Short mmCIF file of C-alpha atoms and ligand atoms in Angstrom, two decimals:
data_model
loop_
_atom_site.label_atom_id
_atom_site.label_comp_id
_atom_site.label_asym_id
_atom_site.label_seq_id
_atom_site.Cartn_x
_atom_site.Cartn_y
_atom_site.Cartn_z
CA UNK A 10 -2.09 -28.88 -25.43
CA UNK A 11 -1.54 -25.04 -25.20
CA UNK A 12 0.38 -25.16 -21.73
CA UNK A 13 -2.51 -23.99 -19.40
CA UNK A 14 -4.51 -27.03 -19.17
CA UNK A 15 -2.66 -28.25 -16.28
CA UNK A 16 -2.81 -25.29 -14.07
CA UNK A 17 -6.68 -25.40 -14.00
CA UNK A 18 -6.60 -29.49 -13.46
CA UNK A 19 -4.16 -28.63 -10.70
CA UNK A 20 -6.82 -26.34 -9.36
CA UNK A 21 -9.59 -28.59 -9.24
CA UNK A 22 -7.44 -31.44 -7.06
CA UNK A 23 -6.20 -28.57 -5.17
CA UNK A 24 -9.58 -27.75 -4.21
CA UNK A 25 -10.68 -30.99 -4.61
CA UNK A 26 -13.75 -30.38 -7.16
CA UNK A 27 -12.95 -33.98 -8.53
CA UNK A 28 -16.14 -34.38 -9.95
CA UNK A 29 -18.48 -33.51 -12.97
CA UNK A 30 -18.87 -30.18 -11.08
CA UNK A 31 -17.23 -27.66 -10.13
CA UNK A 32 -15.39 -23.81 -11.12
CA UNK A 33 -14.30 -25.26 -14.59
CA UNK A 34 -17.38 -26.51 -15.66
CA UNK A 35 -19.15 -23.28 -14.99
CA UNK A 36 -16.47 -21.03 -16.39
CA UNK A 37 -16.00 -23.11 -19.62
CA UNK A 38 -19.63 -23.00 -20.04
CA UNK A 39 -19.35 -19.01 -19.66
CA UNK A 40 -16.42 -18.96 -22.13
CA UNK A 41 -18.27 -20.80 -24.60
CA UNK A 42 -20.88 -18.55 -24.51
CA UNK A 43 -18.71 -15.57 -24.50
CA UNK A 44 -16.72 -16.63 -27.87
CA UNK A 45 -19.99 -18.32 -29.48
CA UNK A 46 -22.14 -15.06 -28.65
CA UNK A 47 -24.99 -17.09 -27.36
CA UNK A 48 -26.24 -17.04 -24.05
CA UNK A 49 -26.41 -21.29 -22.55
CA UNK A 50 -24.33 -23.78 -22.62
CA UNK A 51 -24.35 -27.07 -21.16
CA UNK A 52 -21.15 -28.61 -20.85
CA UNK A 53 -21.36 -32.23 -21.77
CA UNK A 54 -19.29 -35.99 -21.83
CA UNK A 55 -19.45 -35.84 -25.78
CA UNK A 56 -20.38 -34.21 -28.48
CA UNK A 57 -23.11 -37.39 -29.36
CA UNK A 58 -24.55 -36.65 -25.66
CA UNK A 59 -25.59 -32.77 -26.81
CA UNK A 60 -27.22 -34.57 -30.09
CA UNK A 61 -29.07 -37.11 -28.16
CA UNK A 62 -30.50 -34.35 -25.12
CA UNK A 63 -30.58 -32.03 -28.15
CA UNK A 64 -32.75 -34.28 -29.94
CA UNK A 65 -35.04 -35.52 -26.60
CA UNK A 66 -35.43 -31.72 -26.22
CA UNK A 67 -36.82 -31.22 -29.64
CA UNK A 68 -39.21 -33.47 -28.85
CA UNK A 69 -38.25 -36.82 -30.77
CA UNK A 70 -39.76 -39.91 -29.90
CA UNK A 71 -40.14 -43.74 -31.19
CA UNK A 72 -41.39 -43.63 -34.79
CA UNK A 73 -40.90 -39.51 -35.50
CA UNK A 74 -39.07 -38.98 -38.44
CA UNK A 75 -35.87 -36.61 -38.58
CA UNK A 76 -33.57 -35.35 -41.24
CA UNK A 77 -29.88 -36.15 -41.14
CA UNK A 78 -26.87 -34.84 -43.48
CA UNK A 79 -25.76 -38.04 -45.01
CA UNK A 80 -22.58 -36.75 -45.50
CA UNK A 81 -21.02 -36.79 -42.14
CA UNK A 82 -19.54 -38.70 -38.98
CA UNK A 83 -21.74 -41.30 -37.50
CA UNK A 84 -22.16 -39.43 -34.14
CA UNK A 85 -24.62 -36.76 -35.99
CA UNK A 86 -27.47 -39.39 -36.20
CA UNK A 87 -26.53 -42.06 -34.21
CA UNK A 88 -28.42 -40.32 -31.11
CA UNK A 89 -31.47 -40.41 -33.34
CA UNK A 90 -31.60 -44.15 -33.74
CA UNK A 91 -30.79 -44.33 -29.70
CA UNK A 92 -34.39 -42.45 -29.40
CA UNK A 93 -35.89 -45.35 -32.08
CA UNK A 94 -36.46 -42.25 -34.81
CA UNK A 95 -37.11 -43.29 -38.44
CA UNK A 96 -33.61 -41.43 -39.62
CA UNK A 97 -33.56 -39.66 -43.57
CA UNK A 98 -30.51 -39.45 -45.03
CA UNK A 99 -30.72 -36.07 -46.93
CA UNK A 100 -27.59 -35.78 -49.94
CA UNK A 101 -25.07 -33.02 -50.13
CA UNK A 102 -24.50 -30.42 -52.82
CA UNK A 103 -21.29 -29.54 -55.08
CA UNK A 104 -21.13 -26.29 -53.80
CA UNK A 105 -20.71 -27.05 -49.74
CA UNK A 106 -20.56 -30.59 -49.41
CA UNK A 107 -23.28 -30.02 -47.06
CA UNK A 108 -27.11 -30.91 -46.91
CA UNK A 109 -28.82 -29.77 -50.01
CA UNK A 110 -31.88 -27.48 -49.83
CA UNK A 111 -32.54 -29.14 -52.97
CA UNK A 112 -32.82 -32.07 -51.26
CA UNK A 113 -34.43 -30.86 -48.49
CA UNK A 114 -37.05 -29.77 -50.13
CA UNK A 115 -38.14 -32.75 -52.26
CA UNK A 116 -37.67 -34.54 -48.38
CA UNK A 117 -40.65 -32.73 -47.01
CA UNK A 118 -42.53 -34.31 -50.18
CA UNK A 119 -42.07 -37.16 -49.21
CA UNK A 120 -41.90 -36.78 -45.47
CA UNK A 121 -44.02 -33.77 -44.68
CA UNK A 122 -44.09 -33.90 -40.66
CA UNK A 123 -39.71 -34.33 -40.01
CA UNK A 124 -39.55 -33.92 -35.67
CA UNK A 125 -36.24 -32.54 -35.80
CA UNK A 126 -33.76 -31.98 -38.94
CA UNK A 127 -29.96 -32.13 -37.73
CA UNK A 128 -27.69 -30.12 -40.15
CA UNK A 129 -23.85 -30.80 -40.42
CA UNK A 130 -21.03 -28.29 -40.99
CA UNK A 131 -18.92 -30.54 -42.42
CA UNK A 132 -15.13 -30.61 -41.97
CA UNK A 133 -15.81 -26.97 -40.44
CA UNK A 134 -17.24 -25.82 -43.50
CA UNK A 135 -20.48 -23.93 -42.74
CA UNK A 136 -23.90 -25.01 -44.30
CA UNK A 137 -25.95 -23.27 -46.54
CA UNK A 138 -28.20 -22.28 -43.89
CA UNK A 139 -29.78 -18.91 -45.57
CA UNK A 140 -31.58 -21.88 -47.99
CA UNK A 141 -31.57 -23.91 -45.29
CA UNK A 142 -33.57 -22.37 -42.44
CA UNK A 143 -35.67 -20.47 -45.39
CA UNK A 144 -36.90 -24.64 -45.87
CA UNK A 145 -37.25 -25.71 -42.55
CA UNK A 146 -39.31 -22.49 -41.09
CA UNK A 147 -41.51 -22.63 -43.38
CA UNK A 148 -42.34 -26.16 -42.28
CA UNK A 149 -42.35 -24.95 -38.79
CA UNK A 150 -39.31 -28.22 -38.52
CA UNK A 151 -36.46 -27.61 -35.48
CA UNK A 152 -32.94 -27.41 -36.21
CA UNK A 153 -29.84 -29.25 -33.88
CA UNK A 154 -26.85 -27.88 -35.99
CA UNK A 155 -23.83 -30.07 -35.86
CA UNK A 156 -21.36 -28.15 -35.03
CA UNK A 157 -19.27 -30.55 -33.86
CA UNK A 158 -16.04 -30.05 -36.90
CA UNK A 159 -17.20 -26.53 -37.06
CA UNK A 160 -16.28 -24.49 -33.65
CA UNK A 161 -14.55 -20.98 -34.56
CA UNK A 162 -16.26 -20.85 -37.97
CA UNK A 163 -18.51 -18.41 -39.36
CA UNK A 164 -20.98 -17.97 -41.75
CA UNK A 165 -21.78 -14.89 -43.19
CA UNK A 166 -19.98 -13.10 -40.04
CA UNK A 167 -22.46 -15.04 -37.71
CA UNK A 168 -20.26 -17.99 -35.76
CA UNK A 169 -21.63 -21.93 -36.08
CA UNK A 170 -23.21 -22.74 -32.91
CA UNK A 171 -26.01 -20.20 -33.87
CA UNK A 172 -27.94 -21.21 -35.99
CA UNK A 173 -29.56 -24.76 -34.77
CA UNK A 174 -32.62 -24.31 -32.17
CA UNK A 175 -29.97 -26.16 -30.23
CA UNK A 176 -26.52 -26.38 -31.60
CA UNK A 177 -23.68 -28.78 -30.51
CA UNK A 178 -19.79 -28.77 -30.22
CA UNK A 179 -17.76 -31.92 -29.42
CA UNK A 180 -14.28 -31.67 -27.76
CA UNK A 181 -12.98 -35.22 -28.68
CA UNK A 182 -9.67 -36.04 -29.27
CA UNK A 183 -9.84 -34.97 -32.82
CA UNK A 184 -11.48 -32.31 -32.91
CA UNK A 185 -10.10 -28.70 -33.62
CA UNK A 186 -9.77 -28.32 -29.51
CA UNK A 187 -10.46 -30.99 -27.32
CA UNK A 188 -10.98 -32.03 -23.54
CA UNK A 189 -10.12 -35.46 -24.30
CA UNK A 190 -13.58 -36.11 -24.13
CA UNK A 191 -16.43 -33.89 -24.31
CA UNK A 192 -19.03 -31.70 -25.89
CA UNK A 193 -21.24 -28.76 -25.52
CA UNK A 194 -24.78 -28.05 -25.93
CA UNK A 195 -25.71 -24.40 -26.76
CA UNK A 196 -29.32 -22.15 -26.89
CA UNK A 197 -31.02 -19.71 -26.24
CA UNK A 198 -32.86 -19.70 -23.20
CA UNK A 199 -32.66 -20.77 -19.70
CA UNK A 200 -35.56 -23.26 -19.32
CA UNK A 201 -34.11 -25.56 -22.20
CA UNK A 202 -30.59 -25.07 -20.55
CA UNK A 203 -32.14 -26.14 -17.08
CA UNK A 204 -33.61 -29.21 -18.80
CA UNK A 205 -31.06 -30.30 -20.50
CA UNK A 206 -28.76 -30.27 -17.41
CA UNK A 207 -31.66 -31.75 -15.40
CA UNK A 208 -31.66 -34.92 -17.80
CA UNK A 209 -27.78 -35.02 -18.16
CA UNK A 210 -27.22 -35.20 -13.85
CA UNK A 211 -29.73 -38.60 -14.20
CA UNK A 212 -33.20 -36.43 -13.65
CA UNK A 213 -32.91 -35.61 -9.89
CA UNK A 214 -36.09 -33.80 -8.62
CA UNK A 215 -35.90 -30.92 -5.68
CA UNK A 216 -35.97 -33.44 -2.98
CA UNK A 217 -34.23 -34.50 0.03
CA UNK A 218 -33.97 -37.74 -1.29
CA UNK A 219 -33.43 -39.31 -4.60
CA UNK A 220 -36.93 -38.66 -6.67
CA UNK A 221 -36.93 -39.25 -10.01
CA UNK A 222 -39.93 -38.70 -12.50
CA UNK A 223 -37.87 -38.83 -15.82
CA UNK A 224 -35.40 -41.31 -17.24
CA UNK A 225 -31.91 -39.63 -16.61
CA UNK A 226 -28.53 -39.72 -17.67
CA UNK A 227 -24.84 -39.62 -16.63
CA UNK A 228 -23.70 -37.09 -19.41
CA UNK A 229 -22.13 -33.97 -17.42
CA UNK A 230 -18.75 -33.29 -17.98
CA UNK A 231 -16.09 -33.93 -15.10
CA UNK A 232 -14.24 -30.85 -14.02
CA UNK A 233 -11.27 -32.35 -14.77
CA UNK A 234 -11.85 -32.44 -18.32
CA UNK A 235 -13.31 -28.54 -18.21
CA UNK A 236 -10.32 -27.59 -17.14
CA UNK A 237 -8.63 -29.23 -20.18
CA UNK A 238 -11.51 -27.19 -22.05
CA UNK A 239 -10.56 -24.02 -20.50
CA UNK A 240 -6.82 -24.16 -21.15
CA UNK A 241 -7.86 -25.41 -24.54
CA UNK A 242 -9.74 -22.25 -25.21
CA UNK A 243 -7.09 -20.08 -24.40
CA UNK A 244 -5.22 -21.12 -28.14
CA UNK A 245 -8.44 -21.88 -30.10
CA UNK A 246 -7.83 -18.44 -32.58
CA UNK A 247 -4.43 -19.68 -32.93
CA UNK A 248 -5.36 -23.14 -33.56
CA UNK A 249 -8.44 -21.82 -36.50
CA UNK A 250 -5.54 -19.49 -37.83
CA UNK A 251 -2.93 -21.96 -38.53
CA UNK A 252 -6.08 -24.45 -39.58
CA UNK A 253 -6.53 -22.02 -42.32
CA UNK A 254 -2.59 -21.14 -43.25
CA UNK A 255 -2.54 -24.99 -44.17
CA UNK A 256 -5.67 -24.83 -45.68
CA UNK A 257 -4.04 -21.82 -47.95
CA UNK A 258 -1.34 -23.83 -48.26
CA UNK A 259 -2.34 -26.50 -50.13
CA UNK A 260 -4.41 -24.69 -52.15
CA UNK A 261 -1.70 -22.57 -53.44
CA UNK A 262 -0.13 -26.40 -54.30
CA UNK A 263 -2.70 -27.44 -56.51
CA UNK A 264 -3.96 -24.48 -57.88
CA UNK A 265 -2.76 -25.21 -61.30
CA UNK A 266 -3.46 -28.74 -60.98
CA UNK A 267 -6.62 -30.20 -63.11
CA UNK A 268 -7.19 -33.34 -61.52
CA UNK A 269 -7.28 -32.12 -57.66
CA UNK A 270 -9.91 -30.06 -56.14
CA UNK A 271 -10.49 -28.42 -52.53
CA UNK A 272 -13.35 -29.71 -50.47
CA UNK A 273 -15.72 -25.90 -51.16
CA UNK A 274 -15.89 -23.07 -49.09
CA UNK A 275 -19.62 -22.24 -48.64
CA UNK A 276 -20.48 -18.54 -50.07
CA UNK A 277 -20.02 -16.05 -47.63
CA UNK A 278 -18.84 -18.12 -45.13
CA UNK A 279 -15.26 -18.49 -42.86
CA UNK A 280 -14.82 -22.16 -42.01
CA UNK A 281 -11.74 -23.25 -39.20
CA UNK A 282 -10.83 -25.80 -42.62
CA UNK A 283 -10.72 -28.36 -39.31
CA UNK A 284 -9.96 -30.85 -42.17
CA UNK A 285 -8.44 -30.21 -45.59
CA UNK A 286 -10.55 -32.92 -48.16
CA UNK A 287 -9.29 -32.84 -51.87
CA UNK A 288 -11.70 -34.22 -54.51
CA UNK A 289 -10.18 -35.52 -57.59
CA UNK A 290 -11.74 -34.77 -61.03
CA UNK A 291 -13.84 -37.60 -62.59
CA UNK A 292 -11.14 -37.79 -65.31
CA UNK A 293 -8.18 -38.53 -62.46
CA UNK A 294 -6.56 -41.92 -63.17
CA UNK A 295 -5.43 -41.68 -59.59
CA UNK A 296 -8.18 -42.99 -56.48
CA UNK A 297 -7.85 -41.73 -53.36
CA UNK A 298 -6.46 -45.09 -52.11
CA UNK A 299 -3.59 -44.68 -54.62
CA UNK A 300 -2.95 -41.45 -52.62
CA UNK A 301 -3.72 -42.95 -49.58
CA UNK A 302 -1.60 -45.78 -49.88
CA UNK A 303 1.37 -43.78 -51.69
CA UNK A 304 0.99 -41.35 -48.52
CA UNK A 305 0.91 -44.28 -46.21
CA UNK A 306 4.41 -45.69 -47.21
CA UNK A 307 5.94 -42.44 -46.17
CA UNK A 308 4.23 -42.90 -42.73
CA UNK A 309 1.73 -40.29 -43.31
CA UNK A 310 -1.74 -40.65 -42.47
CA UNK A 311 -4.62 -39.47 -44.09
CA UNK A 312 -8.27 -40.66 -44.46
CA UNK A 313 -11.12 -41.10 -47.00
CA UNK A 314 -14.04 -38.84 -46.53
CA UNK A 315 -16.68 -39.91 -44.41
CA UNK A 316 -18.50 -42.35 -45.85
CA UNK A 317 -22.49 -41.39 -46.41
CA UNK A 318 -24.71 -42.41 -43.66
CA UNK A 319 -27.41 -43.81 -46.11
CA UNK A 320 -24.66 -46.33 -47.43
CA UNK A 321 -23.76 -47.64 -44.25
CA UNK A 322 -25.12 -50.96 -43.23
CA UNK A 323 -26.36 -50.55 -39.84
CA UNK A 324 -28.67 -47.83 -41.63
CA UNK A 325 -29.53 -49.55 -44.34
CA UNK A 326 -33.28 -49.76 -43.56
CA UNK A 327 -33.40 -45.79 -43.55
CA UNK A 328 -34.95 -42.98 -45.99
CA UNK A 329 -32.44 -41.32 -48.71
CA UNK A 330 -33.60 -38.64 -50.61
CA UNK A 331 -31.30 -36.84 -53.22
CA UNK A 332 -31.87 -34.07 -55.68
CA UNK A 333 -30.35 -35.87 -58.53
CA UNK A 334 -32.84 -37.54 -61.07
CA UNK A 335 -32.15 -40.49 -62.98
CA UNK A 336 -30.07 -39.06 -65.84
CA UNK A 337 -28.28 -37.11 -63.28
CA UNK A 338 -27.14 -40.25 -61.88
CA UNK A 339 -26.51 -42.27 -64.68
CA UNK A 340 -23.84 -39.31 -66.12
CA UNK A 341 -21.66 -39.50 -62.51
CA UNK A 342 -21.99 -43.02 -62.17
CA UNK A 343 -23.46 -42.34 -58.58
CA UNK A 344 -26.51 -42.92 -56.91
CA UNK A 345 -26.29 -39.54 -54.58
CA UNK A 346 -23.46 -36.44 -54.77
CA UNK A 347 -21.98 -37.48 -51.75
CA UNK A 348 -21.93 -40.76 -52.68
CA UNK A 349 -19.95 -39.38 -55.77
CA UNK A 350 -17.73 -37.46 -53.34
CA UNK A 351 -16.69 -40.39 -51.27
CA UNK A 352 -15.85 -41.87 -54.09
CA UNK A 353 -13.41 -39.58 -55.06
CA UNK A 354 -12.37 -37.82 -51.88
CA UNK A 355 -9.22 -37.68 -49.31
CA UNK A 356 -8.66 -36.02 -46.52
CA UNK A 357 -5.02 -34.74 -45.92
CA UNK A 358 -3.19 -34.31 -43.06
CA UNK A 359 -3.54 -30.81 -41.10
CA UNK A 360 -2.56 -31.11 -37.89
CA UNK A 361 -1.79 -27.57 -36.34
CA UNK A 362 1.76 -28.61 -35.53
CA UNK A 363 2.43 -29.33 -39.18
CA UNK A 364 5.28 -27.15 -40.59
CA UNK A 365 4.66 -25.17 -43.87
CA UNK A 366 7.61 -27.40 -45.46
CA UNK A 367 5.66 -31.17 -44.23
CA UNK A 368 2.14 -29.64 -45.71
CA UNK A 369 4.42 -28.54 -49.23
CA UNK A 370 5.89 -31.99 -48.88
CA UNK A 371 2.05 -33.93 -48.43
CA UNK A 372 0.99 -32.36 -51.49
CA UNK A 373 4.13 -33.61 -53.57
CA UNK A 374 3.07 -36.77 -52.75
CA UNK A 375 -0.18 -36.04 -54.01
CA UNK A 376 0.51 -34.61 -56.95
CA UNK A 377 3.11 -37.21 -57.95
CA UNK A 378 1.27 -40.01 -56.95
CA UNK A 379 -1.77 -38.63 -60.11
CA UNK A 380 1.51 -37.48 -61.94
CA UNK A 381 2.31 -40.94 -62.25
CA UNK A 382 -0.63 -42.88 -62.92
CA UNK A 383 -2.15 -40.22 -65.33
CA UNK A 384 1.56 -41.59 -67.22
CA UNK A 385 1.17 -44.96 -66.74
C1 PLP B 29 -17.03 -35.80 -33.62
C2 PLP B 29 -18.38 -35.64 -34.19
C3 PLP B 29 -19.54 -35.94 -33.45
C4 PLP B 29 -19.52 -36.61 -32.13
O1 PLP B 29 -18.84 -35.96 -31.14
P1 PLP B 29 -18.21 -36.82 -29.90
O2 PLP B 29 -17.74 -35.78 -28.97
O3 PLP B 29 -17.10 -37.63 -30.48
O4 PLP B 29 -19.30 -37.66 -29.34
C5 PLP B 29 -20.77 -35.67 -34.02
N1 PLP B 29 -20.87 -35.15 -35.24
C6 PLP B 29 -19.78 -34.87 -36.00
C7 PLP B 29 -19.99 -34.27 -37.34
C8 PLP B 29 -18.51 -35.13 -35.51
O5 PLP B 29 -17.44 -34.89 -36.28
#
């Protein structure tokens, strides 16, 4: 917390605006828009509740297929399924760790008529979207970017939250700022804003009484939790800054080391490095659970990679379509890239509170930990 969180919670009991409306809501919404440079926002209970309206605005329905980054948290597709979609897992590329236009493309081949196509910037690493949106206008396909790791990144000086039709932030606990709860849809014009909210405060026509001629939902944010947002906002530069310095930092740590790799920076792009991943070279003798686990009896926590959608169970009935052919696959020993990359993959710790001397310390572990198998 940054300090000034309270102040604005204390003004909403003070004037009693206990209640998913209400001055924070409206003036986090306004910030959003003023650091985002776009001009709606719907503040939201989650960052999976912008997906889901996100996705109902789009236009998905039962049976309509839409594109999904494999690579990513569950919460990017998750909504689709909730609307009874046919989801397709699209793989990631070597140079982003993001959805490959490769990929893409050969998708459409297969699946010419996507409703929707949801691209993820993972870890707060921007997508390729120049390739990207080239692809998906040319099929006339909507975009709902994921911004949900992403918020104070840019790609080629253009800030994520821009480029989807609709784009989404969430403000979970875990996330580079966070309300406790929460999330934020974001376009570009007033009568998708207006829906949006319409469906999210459970579809109440202009009527004296209750009407209702839609299914709604209870998905606004409480103005208790906007003024968490609001406070939150006031330290988000710092908070992408010192993301970054840590970021630097253990790159400087392993520069000269063979076996460990960053997670990539997408060309001309400035992500908020909300996580630091490491991949380890195919020769490592290390895994990542080695590291893990070595990290883990020093009380520090860090986690795989997320593990590809297309590999989970529940989604196991789903498309997959990846740009590697058969030999391709057979010399990784890897059905997908980002199968490959979970495979091999960590993310460290990076909390903003980290001192320079704990990240230098995390990456000894590291680099013993390979040090020592590569010996054994
Ligand atoms: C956190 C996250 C979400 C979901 O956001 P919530 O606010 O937790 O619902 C969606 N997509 C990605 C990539 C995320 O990291």
């Amino acid at each position: 917390m940054s300090g000034k969180e309270m102040g604005y919670i204390q003004e909403a009991f003070d004037t009693n605006w206990v209640a998913p409306l209400g001055k924070n809501v409206e003036m986090f919404e306004k910030e959003m828009c003023a650091y985002i440079g776009r001009p709606y926002a719907v503040a939201l209970s989650a960052g999976t509740a912008a997906i889901h309206l996100g996705l109902k605005y789009l236009g998905v329905e039962r049976g309509d297929v839409v594109f999904c980054s494999s690579f990513t948290f569950s919460g990017s597709c998750n909504p689709a399924a909730y609307l009874g979609a046919k989801l397709v897992f699209i793989d990631c590329d070597r140079e982003s760790y993001n959805m490959s236009p490769a990929a893409l493309e050969k998708a459409y081949e297969q699946y010419p008529d996507p409703k929707a196509v949801i691209i993820v910037n993972l870890y707060g690493n921007p997508a390729e979207f120049d390739e990207l949106l080239a692809i998906t206008r040319k099929h006339g396909t909507p975009v709902l970017e994921d911004s949900a790791e992403s918020l104070g990144a840019s790609y080629k000086g253009v800030k994520t939250g821009n480029f989807g039709d609709i784009s989404i932030f969430s403000f979970n606990g875990n996330k580079i700022i966070t309300t406790s709860g929460g999330g934020m849809l974001m376009c570009n014009d007033q009568k998708t804003r207006d829906k949006v909210l319409f469906w999210a405060t459970q579809s109440r026509e202009k009527f004296p009484w209750y009407q209702h001629e839609e299914i709604g939902y209870n998905y606004r944010l409480s103005n208790i939790c906007a003024g968490i947002g609001r406070g939150q906002m006031t330290v988000l530069d710092e908070r992408v800054a010192q993301k970054r310095h840590i970021h630097e930092l253990y790159a400087k740590a392993f520069e000269d080391n063979p076996y460990i790799s960053l997670a990539p920076t997408t060309k001309g792009s400035e992500p908020n490095y909300w996580l630091t991943a490491i991949t380890l070279s195919a020769d490592c003798k290390a895994t990542f659970m080695d590291i893990l686990n070595a990290l883990a009896e020093q009380n520090i926590e860090s986690r795989p990679a997320w593990k590809p959608m297309h590999m989970q169970p529940v989604f196991k009935d789903c498309g997959f379509v990846t740009q590697l052919d058969e030999k391709q696959q057979k010399a990784i020993g890897a059905g997908s890239v980002c199968e490959d990359l979970f495979n091999r993959s960590l993310c460290l710790p990076c909390d903003t509170k980290m001192t320079d001397d704990q990240v230098r310390f995390v990456a000894g572990i590291v680099i013993k930990t390979i040090e020592d198998k590569q010996r054994a």
